[in-house]
Every structure is written in C-alpha cells, then in structure tokens.
Amino acid sequence: MTGTPLLAVERLQKAFSGVVAVNNVSMGVGSGMIHGLIGPNGSGKTTLVNLMTGVYRLDGGAVTFAGERMDGLSLFQVARRGLVRTFQNPHIFKRLTVRENVVVGAHRHFLSGFWKIVTNLGSARAEEVAMIQRTDQILMQLGLAERADELAVDLPYGMQRMVDVARAMMCRPRMIILDEPAAGLSEVELEHLARVLRTLRDAGVSILLIEHHLDFLLGLVDLVTVLDYGETIFEGTPAEVRRDERVIEAYLGAANART
Ligand code: ADP
Ligand code: MG
C-alpha cells in the first residue's frame, strides 16, 4: 500500500486476566478499499475491532484514523470522527420501524431529540426533515426502502443486518467495520450484501470486513489480514492468501478438516 493508510494500528496489545487476545498486531486499511480480516474462532478479530473503535482500552500500541489518534476515545467519539462499526449480533430496537431504527443512528446519544422526531414527524423542523430524507436515501441504497414502515423485527435476519449497516451509515462514516455481517444469510442475501458493500466502497466509504464465509470475503476484498492466536500471520491479496502455507494450515486447513 502506498501513502498513509486511513486506519493504522501499530503494535496493539490486549490481554484479559493474563490471557493474551491480541499480541503485537500492526495493520493498515487504505482509503477506498475493502479490507478483509480473517482467522479461526478466538484468534482476536473482534477484540481487535473493539480496540480500534474505543470499546476496549489498549494495553499497548496505537490506533490512528485519518491522522488522528483514536486510542483513549470512546466508541461515540470514534464514530464522530468517521469510523463506525456494526456488532456481531444486529442491534435492533424491537418496537421501532425500519426507518426509526436507522434514524436512531444519528441520534443515538440524543434520545430526546430522536423521540421528538419519531413522535412528531409532522411538525419536524428543517434539519429533522433533512435527516429523514437522508435516512430514506440510505434505505434506498441498501434495498430497504420498501420495508421502511414495517417493524424491524418482522424482517428476515439478513435484512435486519442491513438495518444495522444503514444505521451505521447515518454517521456519514469514512470507514465501516463489519463484524461477520454474512453470518446466517441466504445466498440471495449474500449477493445483496456484496452489492451493497461494493456500492459503499464506490461511494468512497472504506470497509474493514470480518467474515468466516471465505469465498464471500475473498471475492470482495482488495487485501486480507490473517490473525491466528492474536497475531498477524499473513497479509496479502486474496490470490496470495489462498496459496500461503501458514494460512492454509491455520485456517483453510482447519476448515477443510471439518468438511
Ligand atoms: P474472534 O473474534 O477472532 O473469534 P475474539 O476477539 O472474540 O476472537 O477473542 C479472542 C480471545 O480473547 C478469545 O480467547 C476470547 O475468549 C478472549 N476474549 C475476548 N473478549 C473477552 C472478554 N471481554 N473477556 C475475556 N476474554 C475475552
Ligand atoms: Mg468475533
């Protein structure tokens, strides 16, 4: 990669009660890229994302996003700077419609404002109207427009994940980190997710994609980082990753052995 990456982590370190979850990990995600992060269960992927986005405190190392240090900031402060993430399980507000679930992304920390919008759509102020318009634009982009007024819990699982992504988009992110967004999706939903991710990338949003579904991931990403036991064991293109002995042993081999 040439130039400074948009997201750079250096020598990240994290242990839980003495058990090392992330050990000396350095990696960069470039602007305008879809970057994959893979590794066996428990290899430290989610912990790494939690360190990148202010959910966990680092034991050591540095996280820099768009030239600014993120370590020490909260999840919300990191999101305000343009780095947002979704969680492994979709966060759905059960009693809210799809549109309301997405609007809340802009108002997560101003719930009074949010409830005012939800309960007073008719008398919303100009900025609130703009927010609804932005919401509808994102719903359209992610293929959710037709379901906007349904309760989000009534949607199929794959679409609930899209609601999560749509909500993350409300922050106008420069980068989205998606933690296993394809888990439990049907083939049709996978294709839709792939289209959405390419659309976001083409619109200038960089993506860090954590995914177990290897064929799905390798078909989408520009570069892949592979973790094993909390350490980076490989970084390269999808073609290189398929050929690397360590990766085959740690990951692909294990996957093949199960089948
Ligand atoms: P992955 O996402 O690659 O499956 P995780 O980052 O979830 O891996 O986990 C890495 C290691 O850290 C595992 O051994 C896991 O048990 C441990 N771990 C993760 N989060 C916590 C936590 N909050 N408390 C204690 N141990 C944790
Ligand atoms: Mg995980």
PDB file of C-alpha atoms and ligand atoms in Angstrom:
ATOM      1  CA  MET A   1       0.000   0.000   0.000  1.00  0.00           C
ATOM      2  CA  THR A   2       1.328   3.450  -0.838  1.00  0.00           C
ATOM      3  CA  GLY A   3       0.902   6.516   1.358  1.00  0.00           C
ATOM      4  CA  THR A   4      -0.551   6.619   4.847  1.00  0.00           C
ATOM      5  CA  PRO A   5      -3.460   4.252   5.435  1.00  0.00           C
ATOM      6  CA  LEU A   6      -6.766   5.754   6.576  1.00  0.00           C
ATOM      7  CA  LEU A   7      -6.810   3.410   9.575  1.00  0.00           C
ATOM      8  CA  ALA A   8      -3.485   2.327  11.041  1.00  0.00           C
ATOM      9  CA  VAL A   9      -2.932   0.171  14.103  1.00  0.00           C
ATOM     10  CA  GLU A  10       0.546  -0.318  15.470  1.00  0.00           C
ATOM     11  CA  ARG A  11       1.736  -2.996  17.847  1.00  0.00           C
ATOM     12  CA  LEU A  12      -1.664  -3.421  19.506  1.00  0.00           C
ATOM     13  CA  GLN A  13      -1.683  -5.396  22.687  1.00  0.00           C
ATOM     14  CA  LYS A  14      -4.597  -6.679  24.772  1.00  0.00           C
ATOM     15  CA  ALA A  15      -4.896  -9.365  27.442  1.00  0.00           C
ATOM     16  CA  PHE A  16      -7.885 -10.488  29.534  1.00  0.00           C
ATOM     17  CA  SER A  17      -6.872 -11.666  33.009  1.00  0.00           C
ATOM     18  CA  GLY A  18      -3.431 -12.532  31.716  1.00  0.00           C
ATOM     19  CA  VAL A  19      -4.672 -14.316  28.567  1.00  0.00           C
ATOM     20  CA  VAL A  20      -3.301 -12.519  25.524  1.00  0.00           C
ATOM     21  CA  ALA A  21      -6.092 -11.903  22.973  1.00  0.00           C
ATOM     22  CA  VAL A  22      -4.237  -9.511  20.655  1.00  0.00           C
ATOM     23  CA  ASN A  23      -0.464  -9.670  20.500  1.00  0.00           C
ATOM     24  CA  ASN A  24       1.588  -7.001  18.777  1.00  0.00           C
ATOM     25  CA  VAL A  25      -0.775  -6.570  15.810  1.00  0.00           C
ATOM     26  CA  SER A  26       0.012  -3.920  13.218  1.00  0.00           C
ATOM     27  CA  MET A  27      -2.094  -3.356  10.118  1.00  0.00           C
ATOM     28  CA  GLY A  28      -3.372  -0.606   7.856  1.00  0.00           C
ATOM     29  CA  VAL A  29      -6.584  -0.127   5.895  1.00  0.00           C
ATOM     30  CA  GLY A  30      -6.278   2.119   2.880  1.00  0.00           C
ATOM     31  CA  SER A  31      -8.784   4.681   1.649  1.00  0.00           C
ATOM     32  CA  GLY A  32     -11.382   3.385  -0.786  1.00  0.00           C
ATOM     33  CA  MET A  33     -10.614  -0.259  -0.036  1.00  0.00           C
ATOM     34  CA  ILE A  34     -12.463  -3.320   1.138  1.00  0.00           C
ATOM     35  CA  HIS A  35     -10.005  -4.971   3.514  1.00  0.00           C
ATOM     36  CA  GLY A  36     -10.666  -8.437   4.907  1.00  0.00           C
ATOM     37  CA  LEU A  37      -9.799  -9.705   8.377  1.00  0.00           C
ATOM     38  CA  ILE A  38      -9.947 -13.457   8.878  1.00  0.00           C
ATOM     39  CA  GLY A  39      -8.747 -16.033  11.364  1.00  0.00           C
ATOM     40  CA  PRO A  40     -10.041 -19.021  13.331  1.00  0.00           C
ATOM     41  CA  ASN A  41     -12.539 -18.547  16.166  1.00  0.00           C
ATOM     42  CA  GLY A  42     -10.900 -16.889  19.141  1.00  0.00           C
ATOM     43  CA  SER A  43      -7.990 -15.530  17.093  1.00  0.00           C
ATOM     44  CA  GLY A  44      -8.689 -11.977  18.265  1.00  0.00           C
ATOM     45  CA  LYS A  45     -10.650 -10.408  15.384  1.00  0.00           C
ATOM     46  CA  THR A  46     -13.481  -8.935  17.442  1.00  0.00           C
ATOM     47  CA  THR A  47     -11.085  -7.841  20.178  1.00  0.00           C
ATOM     48  CA  LEU A  48      -9.020  -6.034  17.550  1.00  0.00           C
ATOM     49  CA  VAL A  49     -12.128  -4.219  16.317  1.00  0.00           C
ATOM     50  CA  ASN A  50     -13.073  -3.357  19.892  1.00  0.00           C
ATOM     51  CA  LEU A  51      -9.612  -1.836  20.339  1.00  0.00           C
ATOM     52  CA  MET A  52      -9.899   0.114  17.078  1.00  0.00           C
ATOM     53  CA  THR A  53     -13.269   1.602  17.993  1.00  0.00           C
ATOM     54  CA  GLY A  54     -12.878   2.595  21.629  1.00  0.00           C
ATOM     55  CA  VAL A  55     -14.845  -0.294  23.144  1.00  0.00           C
ATOM     56  CA  TYR A  56     -11.770  -1.679  24.952  1.00  0.00           C
ATOM     57  CA  ARG A  57      -8.738   0.125  26.320  1.00  0.00           C
ATOM     58  CA  LEU A  58      -5.410  -0.882  24.814  1.00  0.00           C
ATOM     59  CA  ASP A  59      -2.705  -2.440  26.940  1.00  0.00           C
ATOM     60  CA  GLY A  60      -0.201  -1.112  24.422  1.00  0.00           C
ATOM     61  CA  GLY A  61       0.159   0.264  20.909  1.00  0.00           C
ATOM     62  CA  ALA A  62      -1.611   2.957  18.925  1.00  0.00           C
ATOM     63  CA  VAL A  63      -4.691   3.391  16.724  1.00  0.00           C
ATOM     64  CA  THR A  64      -4.606   6.218  14.204  1.00  0.00           C
ATOM     65  CA  PHE A  65      -7.538   7.149  11.957  1.00  0.00           C
ATOM     66  CA  ALA A  66      -7.262   9.901   9.349  1.00  0.00           C
ATOM     67  CA  GLY A  67      -4.087  11.065  11.030  1.00  0.00           C
ATOM     68  CA  GLU A  68      -5.615  11.330  14.496  1.00  0.00           C
ATOM     69  CA  ARG A  69      -5.011   9.079  17.493  1.00  0.00           C
ATOM     70  CA  MET A  70      -8.185   7.159  18.419  1.00  0.00           C
ATOM     71  CA  ASP A  71      -6.929   5.233  21.434  1.00  0.00           C
ATOM     72  CA  GLY A  72      -8.332   6.789  24.580  1.00  0.00           C
ATOM     73  CA  LEU A  73     -11.507   7.933  22.786  1.00  0.00           C
ATOM     74  CA  SER A  74     -14.929   6.331  23.338  1.00  0.00           C
ATOM     75  CA  LEU A  75     -16.966   4.420  20.745  1.00  0.00           C
ATOM     76  CA  PHE A  76     -19.083   7.529  20.239  1.00  0.00           C
ATOM     77  CA  GLN A  77     -16.086   9.850  19.861  1.00  0.00           C
ATOM     78  CA  VAL A  78     -14.521   7.460  17.351  1.00  0.00           C
ATOM     79  CA  ALA A  79     -17.798   7.323  15.381  1.00  0.00           C
ATOM     80  CA  ARG A  80     -17.969  11.122  15.334  1.00  0.00           C
ATOM     81  CA  ARG A  81     -14.583  11.103  13.618  1.00  0.00           C
ATOM     82  CA  GLY A  82     -15.910   8.874  10.850  1.00  0.00           C
ATOM     83  CA  LEU A  83     -15.019   5.348  11.979  1.00  0.00           C
ATOM     84  CA  VAL A  84     -18.120   3.265  12.729  1.00  0.00           C
ATOM     85  CA  ARG A  85     -18.731  -0.422  13.252  1.00  0.00           C
ATOM     86  CA  THR A  86     -21.514  -2.930  13.455  1.00  0.00           C
ATOM     87  CA  PHE A  87     -21.607  -5.659  16.079  1.00  0.00           C
ATOM     88  CA  GLN A  88     -21.624  -9.417  15.594  1.00  0.00           C
ATOM     89  CA  ASN A  89     -25.328  -9.549  16.506  1.00  0.00           C
ATOM     90  CA  PRO A  90     -27.595  -6.995  14.838  1.00  0.00           C
ATOM     91  CA  HIS A  91     -28.791  -4.318  17.250  1.00  0.00           C
ATOM     92  CA  ILE A  92     -32.467  -3.941  16.528  1.00  0.00           C
ATOM     93  CA  PHE A  93     -34.919  -1.840  18.527  1.00  0.00           C
ATOM     94  CA  LYS A  94     -37.859  -4.222  18.636  1.00  0.00           C
ATOM     95  CA  ARG A  95     -40.675  -1.723  18.868  1.00  0.00           C
ATOM     96  CA  LEU A  96     -39.373   0.588  16.148  1.00  0.00           C
ATOM     97  CA  THR A  97     -39.894   0.501  12.412  1.00  0.00           C
ATOM     98  CA  VAL A  98     -37.010   0.054   9.982  1.00  0.00           C
ATOM     99  CA  ARG A  99     -36.846   3.799   9.336  1.00  0.00           C
ATOM    100  CA  GLU A 100     -36.891   4.610  13.052  1.00  0.00           C
ATOM    101  CA  ASN A 101     -34.178   2.030  13.685  1.00  0.00           C
ATOM    102  CA  VAL A 102     -31.990   3.824  11.171  1.00  0.00           C
ATOM    103  CA  VAL A 103     -32.756   7.404  12.289  1.00  0.00           C
ATOM    104  CA  VAL A 104     -31.594   6.430  15.750  1.00  0.00           C
ATOM    105  CA  GLY A 105     -28.065   6.192  14.279  1.00  0.00           C
ATOM    106  CA  ALA A 106     -27.935   9.935  14.019  1.00  0.00           C
ATOM    107  CA  HIS A 107     -29.458  10.355  17.448  1.00  0.00           C
ATOM    108  CA  ARG A 108     -28.077   7.532  19.490  1.00  0.00           C
ATOM    109  CA  HIS A 109     -26.764   9.943  22.067  1.00  0.00           C
ATOM    110  CA  PHE A 110     -29.593  12.449  21.861  1.00  0.00           C
ATOM    111  CA  LEU A 111     -32.537  10.205  22.546  1.00  0.00           C
ATOM    112  CA  SER A 112     -34.854  13.056  23.467  1.00  0.00           C
ATOM    113  CA  GLY A 113     -34.269  14.522  20.018  1.00  0.00           C
ATOM    114  CA  PHE A 114     -34.823  11.129  18.498  1.00  0.00           C
ATOM    115  CA  TRP A 115     -38.128  10.559  20.253  1.00  0.00           C
ATOM    116  CA  LYS A 116     -39.250  14.015  19.232  1.00  0.00           C
ATOM    117  CA  ILE A 117     -38.656  13.063  15.615  1.00  0.00           C
ATOM    118  CA  VAL A 118     -40.386   9.717  15.910  1.00  0.00           C
ATOM    119  CA  THR A 119     -43.443  11.104  17.657  1.00  0.00           C
ATOM    120  CA  ASN A 120     -43.703  14.395  15.747  1.00  0.00           C
ATOM    121  CA  LEU A 121     -42.836  13.548  12.191  1.00  0.00           C
ATOM    122  CA  GLY A 122     -45.494  16.019  11.042  1.00  0.00           C
ATOM    123  CA  SER A 123     -44.032  19.014  12.859  1.00  0.00           C
ATOM    124  CA  ALA A 124     -40.378  18.226  12.360  1.00  0.00           C
ATOM    125  CA  ARG A 125     -38.011  21.147  11.834  1.00  0.00           C
ATOM    126  CA  ALA A 126     -35.999  21.635   8.650  1.00  0.00           C
ATOM    127  CA  GLU A 127     -32.923  19.815   9.926  1.00  0.00           C
ATOM    128  CA  GLU A 128     -35.100  16.958  11.035  1.00  0.00           C
ATOM    129  CA  VAL A 129     -36.717  16.780   7.626  1.00  0.00           C
ATOM    130  CA  ALA A 130     -33.230  16.662   6.115  1.00  0.00           C
ATOM    131  CA  MET A 131     -32.397  13.795   8.431  1.00  0.00           C
ATOM    132  CA  ILE A 132     -35.464  11.846   7.360  1.00  0.00           C
ATOM    133  CA  GLN A 133     -34.537  12.475   3.750  1.00  0.00           C
ATOM    134  CA  ARG A 134     -31.037  11.218   4.388  1.00  0.00           C
ATOM    135  CA  THR A 135     -32.473   8.151   6.105  1.00  0.00           C
ATOM    136  CA  ASP A 136     -34.688   7.380   3.131  1.00  0.00           C
ATOM    137  CA  GLN A 137     -31.742   7.808   0.770  1.00  0.00           C
ATOM    138  CA  ILE A 138     -29.744   5.250   2.763  1.00  0.00           C
ATOM    139  CA  LEU A 139     -32.731   2.887   2.959  1.00  0.00           C
ATOM    140  CA  MET A 140     -32.944   3.077  -0.817  1.00  0.00           C
ATOM    141  CA  GLN A 141     -29.197   2.492  -1.250  1.00  0.00           C
ATOM    142  CA  LEU A 142     -29.384  -0.612   0.944  1.00  0.00           C
ATOM    143  CA  GLY A 143     -32.554  -2.025  -0.592  1.00  0.00           C
ATOM    144  CA  LEU A 144     -34.727  -1.385   2.467  1.00  0.00           C
ATOM    145  CA  ALA A 145     -36.958   1.390   1.144  1.00  0.00           C
ATOM    146  CA  GLU A 146     -39.991  -0.819   0.568  1.00  0.00           C
ATOM    147  CA  ARG A 147     -39.858  -2.130   4.133  1.00  0.00           C
ATOM    148  CA  ALA A 148     -39.251   1.268   5.798  1.00  0.00           C
ATOM    149  CA  ASP A 149     -42.536   1.369   7.712  1.00  0.00           C
ATOM    150  CA  GLU A 150     -42.515  -2.227   8.933  1.00  0.00           C
ATOM    151  CA  LEU A 151     -41.316  -3.211  12.374  1.00  0.00           C
ATOM    152  CA  ALA A 152     -37.637  -4.132  12.011  1.00  0.00           C
ATOM    153  CA  VAL A 153     -38.130  -7.388  13.947  1.00  0.00           C
ATOM    154  CA  ASP A 154     -40.565  -8.576  11.274  1.00  0.00           C
ATOM    155  CA  LEU A 155     -37.827  -8.502   8.609  1.00  0.00           C
ATOM    156  CA  PRO A 156     -35.815 -11.586   7.664  1.00  0.00           C
ATOM    157  CA  TYR A 157     -32.497 -11.854   9.509  1.00  0.00           C
ATOM    158  CA  GLY A 158     -30.442 -10.746   6.519  1.00  0.00           C
ATOM    159  CA  MET A 159     -32.423  -7.567   6.222  1.00  0.00           C
ATOM    160  CA  GLN A 160     -32.065  -6.875   9.935  1.00  0.00           C
ATOM    161  CA  ARG A 161     -28.310  -6.895   9.348  1.00  0.00           C
ATOM    162  CA  MET A 162     -28.829  -4.349   6.566  1.00  0.00           C
ATOM    163  CA  VAL A 163     -30.712  -2.179   9.060  1.00  0.00           C
ATOM    164  CA  ASP A 164     -27.593  -2.284  11.223  1.00  0.00           C
ATOM    165  CA  VAL A 165     -25.428  -1.208   8.290  1.00  0.00           C
ATOM    166  CA  ALA A 166     -27.936   1.514   7.368  1.00  0.00           C
ATOM    167  CA  ARG A 167     -27.823   2.859  10.913  1.00  0.00           C
ATOM    168  CA  ALA A 168     -24.026   2.963  10.797  1.00  0.00           C
ATOM    169  CA  MET A 169     -24.268   4.933   7.532  1.00  0.00           C
ATOM    170  CA  MET A 170     -26.203   7.706   9.288  1.00  0.00           C
ATOM    171  CA  CYS A 171     -22.935   8.884  10.882  1.00  0.00           C
ATOM    172  CA  ARG A 172     -21.558   9.667   7.388  1.00  0.00           C
ATOM    173  CA  PRO A 173     -18.629   7.354   8.038  1.00  0.00           C
ATOM    174  CA  ARG A 174     -15.353   7.370   6.149  1.00  0.00           C
ATOM    175  CA  MET A 175     -14.894   3.768   7.211  1.00  0.00           C
ATOM    176  CA  ILE A 176     -17.211   0.992   8.345  1.00  0.00           C
ATOM    177  CA  ILE A 177     -16.058  -2.092  10.204  1.00  0.00           C
ATOM    178  CA  LEU A 178     -18.419  -5.037   9.767  1.00  0.00           C
ATOM    179  CA  ASP A 179     -18.066  -7.949  12.194  1.00  0.00           C
ATOM    180  CA  GLU A 180     -19.327 -11.096  10.438  1.00  0.00           C
ATOM    181  CA  PRO A 181     -22.198  -9.483   8.512  1.00  0.00           C
ATOM    182  CA  ALA A 182     -22.781 -12.574   6.354  1.00  0.00           C
ATOM    183  CA  ALA A 183     -23.424 -14.998   9.219  1.00  0.00           C
ATOM    184  CA  GLY A 184     -26.778 -16.699   8.726  1.00  0.00           C
ATOM    185  CA  LEU A 185     -27.527 -15.089   5.364  1.00  0.00           C
ATOM    186  CA  SER A 186     -29.046 -16.962   2.423  1.00  0.00           C
ATOM    187  CA  GLU A 187     -27.333 -16.980  -0.989  1.00  0.00           C
ATOM    188  CA  VAL A 188     -29.666 -14.240  -2.218  1.00  0.00           C
ATOM    189  CA  GLU A 189     -28.965 -12.136   0.868  1.00  0.00           C
ATOM    190  CA  LEU A 190     -25.222 -12.683   0.430  1.00  0.00           C
ATOM    191  CA  GLU A 191     -25.375 -11.384  -3.126  1.00  0.00           C
ATOM    192  CA  HIS A 192     -27.304  -8.381  -1.930  1.00  0.00           C
ATOM    193  CA  LEU A 193     -24.780  -7.717   0.846  1.00  0.00           C
ATOM    194  CA  ALA A 194     -21.906  -7.968  -1.653  1.00  0.00           C
ATOM    195  CA  ARG A 195     -23.612  -5.436  -3.929  1.00  0.00           C
ATOM    196  CA  VAL A 196     -24.212  -3.091  -1.009  1.00  0.00           C
ATOM    197  CA  LEU A 197     -20.583  -3.285   0.140  1.00  0.00           C
ATOM    198  CA  ARG A 198     -19.308  -2.550  -3.375  1.00  0.00           C
ATOM    199  CA  THR A 199     -21.733   0.373  -3.652  1.00  0.00           C
ATOM    200  CA  LEU A 200     -20.484   1.810  -0.368  1.00  0.00           C
ATOM    201  CA  ARG A 201     -16.868   1.352  -1.415  1.00  0.00           C
ATOM    202  CA  ASP A 202     -17.547   3.048  -4.749  1.00  0.00           C
ATOM    203  CA  ALA A 203     -19.205   5.905  -2.851  1.00  0.00           C
ATOM    204  CA  GLY A 204     -15.900   6.428  -1.031  1.00  0.00           C
ATOM    205  CA  VAL A 205     -16.556   4.524   2.204  1.00  0.00           C
ATOM    206  CA  SER A 206     -13.659   2.253   3.187  1.00  0.00           C
ATOM    207  CA  ILE A 207     -14.618  -1.099   4.655  1.00  0.00           C
ATOM    208  CA  LEU A 208     -12.952  -3.499   7.058  1.00  0.00           C
ATOM    209  CA  LEU A 209     -14.778  -6.801   6.692  1.00  0.00           C
ATOM    210  CA  ILE A 210     -14.502  -9.644   9.198  1.00  0.00           C
ATOM    211  CA  GLU A 211     -16.019 -12.776   7.781  1.00  0.00           C
ATOM    212  CA  HIS A 212     -15.932 -16.531   8.190  1.00  0.00           C
ATOM    213  CA  HIS A 213     -17.523 -17.166   4.820  1.00  0.00           C
ATOM    214  CA  LEU A 214     -14.214 -17.265   2.929  1.00  0.00           C
ATOM    215  CA  ASP A 215     -15.418 -17.434  -0.654  1.00  0.00           C
ATOM    216  CA  PHE A 216     -17.701 -14.487   0.021  1.00  0.00           C
ATOM    217  CA  LEU A 217     -14.894 -12.483   1.604  1.00  0.00           C
ATOM    218  CA  LEU A 218     -12.176 -13.341  -0.903  1.00  0.00           C
ATOM    219  CA  GLY A 219     -14.482 -12.387  -3.779  1.00  0.00           C
ATOM    220  CA  LEU A 220     -14.926  -8.894  -2.341  1.00  0.00           C
ATOM    221  CA  VAL A 221     -11.745  -7.684  -0.718  1.00  0.00           C
ATOM    222  CA  ASP A 222      -8.663  -5.950  -2.089  1.00  0.00           C
ATOM    223  CA  LEU A 223      -6.381  -7.153   0.723  1.00  0.00           C
ATOM    224  CA  VAL A 224      -6.650  -9.656   3.567  1.00  0.00           C
ATOM    225  CA  THR A 225      -5.046  -9.754   7.001  1.00  0.00           C
ATOM    226  CA  VAL A 226      -4.989 -13.141   8.728  1.00  0.00           C
ATOM    227  CA  LEU A 227      -4.861 -13.499  12.513  1.00  0.00           C
ATOM    228  CA  ASP A 228      -4.010 -16.625  14.473  1.00  0.00           C
ATOM    229  CA  TYR A 229      -3.660 -16.751  18.250  1.00  0.00           C
ATOM    230  CA  GLY A 230      -3.866 -12.971  18.424  1.00  0.00           C
ATOM    231  CA  GLU A 231      -1.024 -12.407  15.962  1.00  0.00           C
ATOM    232  CA  THR A 232      -0.899 -11.393  12.317  1.00  0.00           C
ATOM    233  CA  ILE A 233       0.351 -14.384  10.363  1.00  0.00           C
ATOM    234  CA  PHE A 234      -0.228 -13.034   6.870  1.00  0.00           C
ATOM    235  CA  GLU A 235      -1.262 -10.040   4.810  1.00  0.00           C
ATOM    236  CA  GLY A 236      -1.805 -10.081   1.070  1.00  0.00           C
ATOM    237  CA  THR A 237      -4.224 -10.278  -1.837  1.00  0.00           C
ATOM    238  CA  PRO A 238      -6.984 -12.922  -1.993  1.00  0.00           C
ATOM    239  CA  ALA A 239      -4.916 -14.881  -4.550  1.00  0.00           C
ATOM    240  CA  GLU A 240      -1.866 -14.827  -2.271  1.00  0.00           C
ATOM    241  CA  VAL A 241      -3.859 -15.804   0.792  1.00  0.00           C
ATOM    242  CA  ARG A 242      -5.186 -18.937  -0.893  1.00  0.00           C
ATOM    243  CA  ARG A 243      -1.597 -20.031  -1.621  1.00  0.00           C
ATOM    244  CA  ASP A 244       0.039 -19.241   1.738  1.00  0.00           C
ATOM    245  CA  GLU A 245       1.114 -22.308   3.709  1.00  0.00           C
ATOM    246  CA  ARG A 246       0.597 -20.738   7.142  1.00  0.00           C
ATOM    247  CA  VAL A 247      -2.902 -19.620   6.246  1.00  0.00           C
ATOM    248  CA  ILE A 248      -3.833 -22.971   4.795  1.00  0.00           C
ATOM    249  CA  GLU A 249      -2.597 -24.648   7.941  1.00  0.00           C
ATOM    250  CA  ALA A 250      -4.135 -22.235  10.439  1.00  0.00           C
ATOM    251  CA  TYR A 251      -7.369 -21.528   8.709  1.00  0.00           C
ATOM    252  CA  LEU A 252      -8.192 -23.130   5.424  1.00  0.00           C
ATOM    253  CA  GLY A 253      -6.716 -26.445   6.552  1.00  0.00           C
ATOM    254  CA  ALA A 254      -8.774 -26.401   9.705  1.00  0.00           C
ATOM    255  CA  ALA A 255     -11.864 -25.541   7.686  1.00  0.00           C
ATOM    256  CA  ASN A 256     -11.181 -28.339   5.206  1.00  0.00           C
ATOM    257  CA  ALA A 257     -10.517 -30.794   8.000  1.00  0.00           C
ATOM    258  CA  ARG A 258     -14.033 -30.191   9.296  1.00  0.00           C
ATOM    259  CA  THR A 259     -15.686 -30.918   5.989  1.00  0.00           C
TER     260      THR A 259
HETATM  261  P1  ADP B   1     -12.611 -13.805  17.330  1.00  0.00           P
HETATM  262  O1  ADP B   1     -13.471 -12.611  17.122  1.00  0.00           O
HETATM  263  O2  ADP B   1     -11.467 -13.906  16.372  1.00  0.00           O
HETATM  264  O3  ADP B   1     -13.410 -15.082  17.362  1.00  0.00           O
HETATM  265  P2  ADP B   1     -12.219 -12.715  19.988  1.00  0.00           P
HETATM  266  O4  ADP B   1     -11.546 -11.420  19.769  1.00  0.00           O
HETATM  267  O5  ADP B   1     -13.663 -12.692  20.289  1.00  0.00           O
HETATM  268  O6  ADP B   1     -11.896 -13.683  18.759  1.00  0.00           O
HETATM  269  O7  ADP B   1     -11.492 -13.484  21.162  1.00  0.00           O
HETATM  270  C1  ADP B   1     -10.075 -13.576  21.280  1.00  0.00           C
HETATM  271  C2  ADP B   1      -9.724 -14.157  22.629  1.00  0.00           C
HETATM  272  O8  ADP B   1      -9.998 -13.214  23.647  1.00  0.00           O
HETATM  273  C3  ADP B   1     -10.521 -15.405  22.987  1.00  0.00           C
HETATM  274  O9  ADP B   1      -9.677 -16.266  23.694  1.00  0.00           O
HETATM  275  C4  ADP B   1     -11.624 -14.851  23.872  1.00  0.00           C
HETATM  276  O10 ADP B   1     -12.063 -15.826  24.771  1.00  0.00           O
HETATM  277  C5  ADP B   1     -10.923 -13.702  24.580  1.00  0.00           C
HETATM  278  N1  ADP B   1     -11.839 -12.593  24.939  1.00  0.00           N
HETATM  279  C6  ADP B   1     -12.456 -11.767  24.070  1.00  0.00           C
HETATM  280  N2  ADP B   1     -13.184 -10.855  24.717  1.00  0.00           N
HETATM  281  C7  ADP B   1     -13.026 -11.126  26.043  1.00  0.00           C
HETATM  282  C8  ADP B   1     -13.523 -10.528  27.254  1.00  0.00           C
HETATM  283  N3  ADP B   1     -14.343  -9.470  27.214  1.00  0.00           N
HETATM  284  N4  ADP B   1     -13.135 -11.072  28.426  1.00  0.00           N
HETATM  285  C9  ADP B   1     -12.307 -12.128  28.486  1.00  0.00           C
HETATM  286  N5  ADP B   1     -11.798 -12.725  27.395  1.00  0.00           N
HETATM  287  C10 ADP B   1     -12.146 -12.244  26.190  1.00  0.00           C
HETATM  288 MG    MG B   2     -15.533 -12.407  16.692  1.00  0.00          MG
END
